[in-house]
């Protein structure tokens, strides 16, 4: 059996003349201190690094993939703090019948990160049809922190979907260009919460060690059937470009625009990331990233549409990270982050409420600053 590593560092075992088994995984843990010192110990509007003054097991993941001439499959299982946060954000509850149809909710799916089966068509240009549960194609950030420049995920990662369930077709035009068409249940839905399906069209370009470009158009009804906004068809265009400026410097630009005509008028959002990463030594990296979210919610005499991204007119974040990679397959990141919003969406000092439905926590701050030390081991 031949053993090698792929471009992402995963172990790959040659199991036959036209088949291979891929094995990867990671463990992530962090300690974060919020200078607001909120009494509920919550750093609000973060993807996963949202616990103050606690050592947290963020994620434990095991990823197995198999590929042959005609068939491929992938199963990635997860546990930890991030696993719960991903699905509790918006996964719908679907009751069962007790006579064959089981209940579906966040607790059922939280241990599954990705799971899909693919078939390779016998065409001149490589085409793969896949069905199952996928991570979202939107954006440049990976779920695993070792693949990102910073420890914390940007507000864009938190505001846009984490995952989709459905069917997609991948076409590899050549070694630089590829396209993908997906039909999904929706935005963070393993099971659908409405009658309509969502669609995504992707284009990706890669020139190794120089440029990576991606653009995704995502469209669909993302509110439940009984939403006061009605059958609101949402449109999102998400693009990014990463440029390698020499051997040591990488630059990132990511603009996102979206619009949703609904029963109250037109809601729209504009999001953006800019980033810089510098390799000071082969084992030492410095990264800085700035983010801005701006949303306008439709309003009429009948009411106001609920938020799509964040419950604030705008939110900005600045992140500075030092990444130590002295040992292979181990990343230790020290990070300072500042978040600021136009309204009180964060927590500081003594926070009212107990977190229950009857007495939810009451946000009382427009900004927060955190210092985080995180470590991830991966293979």
GROMACS .gro file of C-alpha atoms in nm:
model
  379
    1UNK     CA    1   0.000   0.000   0.000
    2UNK     CA    2   0.138   0.341  -0.101
    3UNK     CA    3   0.101   0.622   0.156
    4UNK     CA    4   0.133   0.991   0.062
    5UNK     CA    5   0.000   1.336   0.157
    6UNK     CA    6  -0.230   1.546  -0.059
    7UNK     CA    7  -0.223   1.924  -0.109
    8UNK     CA    8  -0.415   1.980   0.217
    9UNK     CA    9  -0.176   1.763   0.420
   10UNK     CA   10  -0.417   1.472   0.459
   11UNK     CA   11  -0.291   1.115   0.454
   12UNK     CA   12  -0.377   0.933   0.132
   13UNK     CA   13  -0.352   0.555   0.094
   14UNK     CA   14  -0.339   0.395  -0.248
   15UNK     CA   15  -0.584   0.104  -0.226
   16UNK     CA   16  -0.581  -0.003  -0.591
   17UNK     CA   17  -0.479   0.105  -0.942
   18UNK     CA   18  -0.771   0.352  -0.957
   19UNK     CA   19  -0.872   0.402  -0.594
   20UNK     CA   20  -0.743   0.573  -0.281
   21UNK     CA   21  -0.847   0.636   0.079
   22UNK     CA   22  -0.793   0.980   0.236
   23UNK     CA   23  -0.772   1.037   0.612
   24UNK     CA   24  -0.758   1.373   0.789
   25UNK     CA   25  -0.863   1.534   1.111
   26UNK     CA   26  -0.794   1.798   1.372
   27UNK     CA   27  -0.838   1.901   1.736
   28UNK     CA   28  -0.889   2.268   1.832
   29UNK     CA   29  -0.884   2.427   2.179
   30UNK     CA   30  -0.862   2.788   2.295
   31UNK     CA   31  -0.866   3.028   2.588
   32UNK     CA   32  -1.022   3.371   2.529
   33UNK     CA   33  -1.053   3.674   2.754
   34UNK     CA   34  -1.315   3.941   2.681
   35UNK     CA   35  -1.210   4.278   2.820
   36UNK     CA   36  -1.581   4.365   2.870
   37UNK     CA   37  -1.591   4.086   3.134
   38UNK     CA   38  -1.959   3.997   3.071
   39UNK     CA   39  -2.127   3.820   3.361
   40UNK     CA   40  -2.281   3.560   3.126
   41UNK     CA   41  -1.932   3.476   2.988
   42UNK     CA   42  -2.048   3.517   2.627
   43UNK     CA   43  -1.854   3.696   2.354
   44UNK     CA   44  -2.144   3.767   2.123
   45UNK     CA   45  -2.157   3.743   1.743
   46UNK     CA   46  -1.858   3.517   1.703
   47UNK     CA   47  -1.868   3.191   1.513
   48UNK     CA   48  -1.703   2.966   1.776
   49UNK     CA   49  -1.463   3.163   1.999
   50UNK     CA   50  -1.757   3.296   2.199
   51UNK     CA   51  -1.676   3.196   2.559
   52UNK     CA   52  -1.510   3.442   2.796
   53UNK     CA   53  -1.243   3.332   3.046
   54UNK     CA   54  -1.282   2.962   2.973
   55UNK     CA   55  -1.062   2.691   2.824
   56UNK     CA   56  -1.281   2.549   2.548
   57UNK     CA   57  -1.257   2.241   2.329
   58UNK     CA   58  -1.367   2.408   2.009
   59UNK     CA   59  -1.370   2.111   1.774
   60UNK     CA   60  -1.267   1.753   1.724
   61UNK     CA   61  -1.306   1.623   1.369
   62UNK     CA   62  -1.225   1.307   1.174
   63UNK     CA   63  -1.254   1.321   0.796
   64UNK     CA   64  -1.250   1.010   0.576
   65UNK     CA   65  -1.279   1.009   0.197
   66UNK     CA   66  -1.265   0.737  -0.068
   67UNK     CA   67  -1.222   0.786  -0.440
   68UNK     CA   68  -1.222   0.540  -0.729
   69UNK     CA   69  -1.259   0.562  -1.106
   70UNK     CA   70  -1.640   0.587  -1.093
   71UNK     CA   71  -1.744   0.651  -0.733
   72UNK     CA   72  -1.633   0.873  -0.444
   73UNK     CA   73  -1.757   0.925  -0.089
   74UNK     CA   74  -1.676   1.146   0.209
   75UNK     CA   75  -1.774   1.139   0.575
   76UNK     CA   76  -1.649   1.397   0.826
   77UNK     CA   77  -1.765   1.363   1.185
   78UNK     CA   78  -1.726   1.630   1.451
   79UNK     CA   79  -1.778   1.703   1.820
   80UNK     CA   80  -1.715   1.993   2.053
   81UNK     CA   81  -1.829   2.350   2.098
   82UNK     CA   82  -1.831   2.436   1.725
   83UNK     CA   83  -2.040   2.132   1.634
   84UNK     CA   84  -2.329   2.255   1.847
   85UNK     CA   85  -2.294   2.619   1.737
   86UNK     CA   86  -2.309   2.530   1.366
   87UNK     CA   87  -2.647   2.359   1.382
   88UNK     CA   88  -2.815   2.549   1.665
   89UNK     CA   89  -2.790   2.870   1.461
   90UNK     CA   90  -3.087   2.789   1.237
   91UNK     CA   91  -3.139   2.417   1.169
   92UNK     CA   92  -3.520   2.370   1.148
   93UNK     CA   93  -3.714   2.138   1.376
   94UNK     CA   94  -3.923   1.886   1.187
   95UNK     CA   95  -4.150   1.664   1.401
   96UNK     CA   96  -4.186   1.294   1.330
   97UNK     CA   97  -4.490   1.071   1.324
   98UNK     CA   98  -4.379   0.784   1.544
   99UNK     CA   99  -4.471   0.548   1.258
  100UNK     CA  100  -4.165   0.565   1.037
  101UNK     CA  101  -4.080   0.935   1.002
  102UNK     CA  102  -3.835   1.039   1.273
  103UNK     CA  103  -3.784   1.381   1.425
  104UNK     CA  104  -3.516   1.600   1.266
  105UNK     CA  105  -3.346   1.882   1.459
  106UNK     CA  106  -3.006   2.029   1.541
  107UNK     CA  107  -2.920   1.758   1.796
  108UNK     CA  108  -2.964   1.490   1.530
  109UNK     CA  109  -2.716   1.641   1.282
  110UNK     CA  110  -2.457   1.823   1.495
  111UNK     CA  111  -2.203   1.539   1.486
  112UNK     CA  112  -2.202   1.531   1.104
  113UNK     CA  113  -1.981   1.793   0.941
  114UNK     CA  114  -1.996   1.661   0.583
  115UNK     CA  115  -2.140   1.346   0.429
  116UNK     CA  116  -2.184   1.288   0.058
  117UNK     CA  117  -2.162   1.033  -0.221
  118UNK     CA  118  -2.036   1.113  -0.570
  119UNK     CA  119  -2.031   0.958  -0.913
  120UNK     CA  120  -1.779   1.038  -1.191
  121UNK     CA  121  -1.930   1.056  -1.538
  122UNK     CA  122  -1.745   0.904  -1.838
  123UNK     CA  123  -1.705   1.240  -2.014
  124UNK     CA  124  -1.405   1.402  -2.181
  125UNK     CA  125  -1.416   1.690  -1.932
  126UNK     CA  126  -1.424   1.554  -1.571
  127UNK     CA  127  -1.777   1.579  -1.428
  128UNK     CA  128  -1.876   1.463  -1.079
  129UNK     CA  129  -2.233   1.448  -0.942
  130UNK     CA  130  -2.254   1.455  -0.562
  131UNK     CA  131  -2.545   1.427  -0.317
  132UNK     CA  132  -2.551   1.477   0.057
  133UNK     CA  133  -2.446   1.734   0.316
  134UNK     CA  134  -2.179   1.991   0.223
  135UNK     CA  135  -1.998   2.285   0.380
  136UNK     CA  136  -2.109   2.612   0.222
  137UNK     CA  137  -1.916   2.729  -0.086
  138UNK     CA  138  -1.955   3.093   0.020
  139UNK     CA  139  -1.636   3.271   0.115
  140UNK     CA  140  -1.266   3.203   0.157
  141UNK     CA  141  -1.266   3.083   0.518
  142UNK     CA  142  -1.245   2.716   0.606
  143UNK     CA  143  -1.421   2.559   0.901
  144UNK     CA  144  -1.089   2.423   1.033
  145UNK     CA  145  -0.878   2.701   1.189
  146UNK     CA  146  -0.545   2.557   1.071
  147UNK     CA  147  -0.649   2.641   0.712
  148UNK     CA  148  -0.721   3.006   0.800
  149UNK     CA  149  -0.494   3.306   0.856
  150UNK     CA  150  -0.660   3.399   1.186
  151UNK     CA  151  -0.794   3.198   1.478
  152UNK     CA  152  -1.138   3.357   1.489
  153UNK     CA  153  -1.367   3.349   1.190
  154UNK     CA  154  -1.474   3.685   1.053
  155UNK     CA  155  -1.827   3.825   1.097
  156UNK     CA  156  -1.900   3.728   0.735
  157UNK     CA  157  -1.844   3.363   0.820
  158UNK     CA  158  -2.090   3.394   1.110
  159UNK     CA  159  -2.352   3.592   0.913
  160UNK     CA  160  -2.364   3.366   0.604
  161UNK     CA  161  -2.454   2.994   0.591
  162UNK     CA  162  -2.231   2.718   0.729
  163UNK     CA  163  -2.374   2.424   0.534
  164UNK     CA  164  -2.621   2.301   0.271
  165UNK     CA  165  -2.787   1.969   0.192
  166UNK     CA  166  -2.873   1.872  -0.163
  167UNK     CA  167  -2.722   1.788  -0.499
  168UNK     CA  168  -2.434   1.945  -0.693
  169UNK     CA  169  -2.249   1.893  -1.021
  170UNK     CA  170  -1.878   1.974  -1.049
  171UNK     CA  171  -1.710   2.036  -1.384
  172UNK     CA  172  -1.329   2.060  -1.400
  173UNK     CA  173  -1.275   2.253  -1.723
  174UNK     CA  174  -0.895   2.230  -1.695
  175UNK     CA  175  -0.626   2.251  -1.425
  176UNK     CA  176  -0.713   2.618  -1.354
  177UNK     CA  177  -1.086   2.662  -1.418
  178UNK     CA  178  -1.386   2.482  -1.266
  179UNK     CA  179  -1.759   2.543  -1.230
  180UNK     CA  180  -2.023   2.395  -1.001
  181UNK     CA  181  -2.402   2.403  -0.994
  182UNK     CA  182  -2.583   2.314  -0.674
  183UNK     CA  183  -2.948   2.259  -0.579
  184UNK     CA  184  -2.997   2.270  -0.202
  185UNK     CA  185  -3.271   2.261   0.059
  186UNK     CA  186  -3.163   2.605   0.168
  187UNK     CA  187  -2.947   2.822   0.391
  188UNK     CA  188  -2.833   2.615   0.694
  189UNK     CA  189  -3.102   2.351   0.634
  190UNK     CA  190  -3.047   1.977   0.633
  191UNK     CA  191  -3.425   1.951   0.612
  192UNK     CA  192  -3.610   2.231   0.435
  193UNK     CA  193  -3.820   2.491   0.619
  194UNK     CA  194  -4.017   2.597   0.309
  195UNK     CA  195  -4.144   2.470  -0.026
  196UNK     CA  196  -3.874   2.621  -0.250
  197UNK     CA  197  -3.521   2.496  -0.321
  198UNK     CA  198  -3.210   2.713  -0.335
  199UNK     CA  199  -2.953   2.730  -0.614
  200UNK     CA  200  -2.582   2.808  -0.629
  201UNK     CA  201  -2.361   2.868  -0.930
  202UNK     CA  202  -1.985   2.877  -0.866
  203UNK     CA  203  -1.678   2.961  -1.069
  204UNK     CA  204  -1.326   2.896  -0.939
  205UNK     CA  205  -0.987   2.986  -1.081
  206UNK     CA  206  -0.649   2.888  -0.936
  207UNK     CA  207  -0.297   2.965  -1.049
  208UNK     CA  208  -0.086   2.777  -0.790
  209UNK     CA  209   0.128   2.995  -0.564
  210UNK     CA  210   0.004   3.312  -0.738
  211UNK     CA  211  -0.373   3.374  -0.755
  212UNK     CA  212  -0.692   3.212  -0.632
  213UNK     CA  213  -1.030   3.354  -0.735
  214UNK     CA  214  -1.383   3.238  -0.661
  215UNK     CA  215  -1.731   3.379  -0.715
  216UNK     CA  216  -2.063   3.227  -0.604
  217UNK     CA  217  -2.418   3.333  -0.686
  218UNK     CA  218  -2.660   3.189  -0.430
  219UNK     CA  219  -3.037   3.232  -0.462
  220UNK     CA  220  -3.345   3.097  -0.289
  221UNK     CA  221  -3.623   3.153  -0.036
  222UNK     CA  222  -3.450   3.130   0.302
  223UNK     CA  223  -3.735   3.213   0.540
  224UNK     CA  224  -3.989   2.958   0.673
  225UNK     CA  225  -4.330   2.913   0.511
  226UNK     CA  226  -4.510   3.119   0.778
  227UNK     CA  227  -4.260   3.409   0.779
  228UNK     CA  228  -4.423   3.757   0.780
  229UNK     CA  229  -4.182   3.855   0.501
  230UNK     CA  230  -4.370   3.618   0.267
  231UNK     CA  231  -4.207   3.417  -0.013
  232UNK     CA  232  -3.898   3.638  -0.013
  233UNK     CA  233  -3.646   3.529  -0.278
  234UNK     CA  234  -3.294   3.615  -0.158
  235UNK     CA  235  -2.996   3.676  -0.389
  236UNK     CA  236  -2.631   3.676  -0.276
  237UNK     CA  237  -2.316   3.732  -0.482
  238UNK     CA  238  -2.000   3.639  -0.290
  239UNK     CA  239  -1.652   3.674  -0.445
  240UNK     CA  240  -1.295   3.671  -0.322
  241UNK     CA  241  -0.942   3.689  -0.459
  242UNK     CA  242  -0.620   3.585  -0.285
  243UNK     CA  243  -0.298   3.712  -0.439
  244UNK     CA  244   0.045   3.581  -0.351
  245UNK     CA  245   0.266   3.894  -0.368
  246UNK     CA  246   0.606   3.730  -0.367
  247UNK     CA  247   0.712   3.441  -0.146
  248UNK     CA  248   0.618   3.596   0.187
  249UNK     CA  249   0.312   3.819   0.143
  250UNK     CA  250  -0.049   3.722   0.069
  251UNK     CA  251  -0.338   3.963   0.013
  252UNK     CA  252  -0.713   3.900   0.036
  253UNK     CA  253  -1.013   4.095  -0.090
  254UNK     CA  254  -1.370   3.968  -0.048
  255UNK     CA  255  -1.681   4.172  -0.140
  256UNK     CA  256  -2.034   4.036  -0.083
  257UNK     CA  257  -2.364   4.192  -0.190
  258UNK     CA  258  -2.717   4.064  -0.131
  259UNK     CA  259  -3.077   4.166  -0.183
  260UNK     CA  260  -3.412   4.028  -0.069
  261UNK     CA  261  -3.742   4.176  -0.195
  262UNK     CA  262  -4.005   4.084   0.064
  263UNK     CA  263  -4.350   4.179   0.189
  264UNK     CA  264  -4.216   4.491   0.366
  265UNK     CA  265  -4.005   4.622   0.077
  266UNK     CA  266  -3.642   4.545  -0.010
  267UNK     CA  267  -3.381   4.429   0.238
  268UNK     CA  268  -3.017   4.446   0.128
  269UNK     CA  269  -2.672   4.381   0.270
  270UNK     CA  270  -2.313   4.465   0.177
  271UNK     CA  271  -2.029   4.277   0.343
  272UNK     CA  272  -1.654   4.281   0.296
  273UNK     CA  273  -1.317   4.145   0.411
  274UNK     CA  274  -0.965   4.267   0.347
  275UNK     CA  275  -0.665   4.074   0.471
  276UNK     CA  276  -0.286   4.060   0.479
  277UNK     CA  277  -0.062   3.770   0.577
  278UNK     CA  278   0.318   3.788   0.608
  279UNK     CA  279   0.554   3.495   0.654
  280UNK     CA  280   0.837   3.626   0.873
  281UNK     CA  281   0.992   3.281   0.905
  282UNK     CA  282   0.882   2.941   0.772
  283UNK     CA  283   0.734   2.881   1.120
  284UNK     CA  284   0.610   3.235   1.200
  285UNK     CA  285   0.321   3.423   1.033
  286UNK     CA  286   0.157   3.759   1.101
  287UNK     CA  287  -0.196   3.824   0.977
  288UNK     CA  288  -0.435   4.119   0.988
  289UNK     CA  289  -0.793   4.122   0.868
  290UNK     CA  290  -1.065   4.386   0.862
  291UNK     CA  291  -1.438   4.319   0.811
  292UNK     CA  292  -1.749   4.531   0.764
  293UNK     CA  293  -2.116   4.430   0.754
  294UNK     CA  294  -2.390   4.671   0.654
  295UNK     CA  295  -2.758   4.573   0.635
  296UNK     CA  296  -3.071   4.768   0.554
  297UNK     CA  297  -3.396   4.598   0.657
  298UNK     CA  298  -3.713   4.656   0.460
  299UNK     CA  299  -3.970   4.869   0.646
  300UNK     CA  300  -4.329   4.964   0.568
  301UNK     CA  301  -4.650   5.056   0.749
  302UNK     CA  302  -4.706   4.683   0.796
  303UNK     CA  303  -4.382   4.630   0.989
  304UNK     CA  304  -4.012   4.558   0.948
  305UNK     CA  305  -3.832   4.256   0.806
  306UNK     CA  306  -3.626   4.052   1.050
  307UNK     CA  307  -3.245   4.064   1.016
  308UNK     CA  308  -3.065   3.850   0.759
  309UNK     CA  309  -2.705   3.891   0.880
  310UNK     CA  310  -2.692   4.080   1.214
  311UNK     CA  311  -2.946   4.276   1.424
  312UNK     CA  312  -2.754   4.601   1.376
  313UNK     CA  313  -2.724   4.856   1.096
  314UNK     CA  314  -2.352   4.782   1.074
  315UNK     CA  315  -2.076   4.585   1.242
  316UNK     CA  316  -1.701   4.609   1.195
  317UNK     CA  317  -1.416   4.389   1.317
  318UNK     CA  318  -1.039   4.412   1.319
  319UNK     CA  319  -0.823   4.104   1.383
  320UNK     CA  320  -0.447   4.073   1.436
  321UNK     CA  321  -0.298   3.724   1.468
  322UNK     CA  322   0.047   3.574   1.528
  323UNK     CA  323   0.066   3.212   1.407
  324UNK     CA  324   0.346   2.986   1.540
  325UNK     CA  325   0.406   2.663   1.345
  326UNK     CA  326   0.734   2.545   1.499
  327UNK     CA  327   0.625   2.180   1.493
  328UNK     CA  328   0.473   2.010   1.190
  329UNK     CA  329   0.093   1.972   1.211
  330UNK     CA  330   0.063   2.207   1.510
  331UNK     CA  331  -0.052   2.569   1.491
  332UNK     CA  332  -0.055   2.799   1.794
  333UNK     CA  333  -0.220   3.138   1.741
  334UNK     CA  334  -0.220   3.445   1.962
  335UNK     CA  335  -0.487   3.694   1.859
  336UNK     CA  336  -0.627   4.035   1.946
  337UNK     CA  337  -0.968   4.131   1.808
  338UNK     CA  338  -1.190   4.438   1.823
  339UNK     CA  339  -1.563   4.430   1.733
  340UNK     CA  340  -1.778   4.742   1.700
  341UNK     CA  341  -2.145   4.785   1.603
  342UNK     CA  342  -2.395   5.066   1.558
  343UNK     CA  343  -2.623   4.922   1.827
  344UNK     CA  344  -2.594   4.725   2.151
  345UNK     CA  345  -2.540   4.367   2.032
  346UNK     CA  346  -2.255   4.268   2.269
  347UNK     CA  347  -2.235   4.202   2.643
  348UNK     CA  348  -2.041   4.388   2.913
  349UNK     CA  349  -2.030   4.376   3.293
  350UNK     CA  350  -2.350   4.271   3.465
  351UNK     CA  351  -2.587   4.136   3.199
  352UNK     CA  352  -2.963   4.128   3.258
  353UNK     CA  353  -3.153   3.804   3.195
  354UNK     CA  354  -3.072   3.439   3.252
  355UNK     CA  355  -3.059   3.314   2.892
  356UNK     CA  356  -3.398   3.140   2.902
  357UNK     CA  357  -3.682   3.202   2.658
  358UNK     CA  358  -3.866   3.391   2.932
  359UNK     CA  359  -3.567   3.609   3.023
  360UNK     CA  360  -3.311   3.620   2.739
  361UNK     CA  361  -2.979   3.794   2.791
  362UNK     CA  362  -3.001   4.168   2.716
  363UNK     CA  363  -2.720   4.309   2.503
  364UNK     CA  364  -2.574   4.624   2.659
  365UNK     CA  365  -2.254   4.714   2.467
  366UNK     CA  366  -2.163   4.838   2.120
  367UNK     CA  367  -1.806   4.709   2.125
  368UNK     CA  368  -1.591   4.430   2.262
  369UNK     CA  369  -1.219   4.348   2.270
  370UNK     CA  370  -1.076   4.000   2.315
  371UNK     CA  371  -0.740   3.831   2.350
  372UNK     CA  372  -0.732   3.465   2.245
  373UNK     CA  373  -0.472   3.189   2.260
  374UNK     CA  374  -0.565   2.888   2.048
  375UNK     CA  375  -0.396   2.566   1.943
  376UNK     CA  376  -0.486   2.315   1.676
  377UNK     CA  377  -0.322   1.984   1.591
  378UNK     CA  378  -0.408   1.839   1.251
  379UNK     CA  379  -0.315   1.563   1.009
   0.00000   0.00000   0.00000
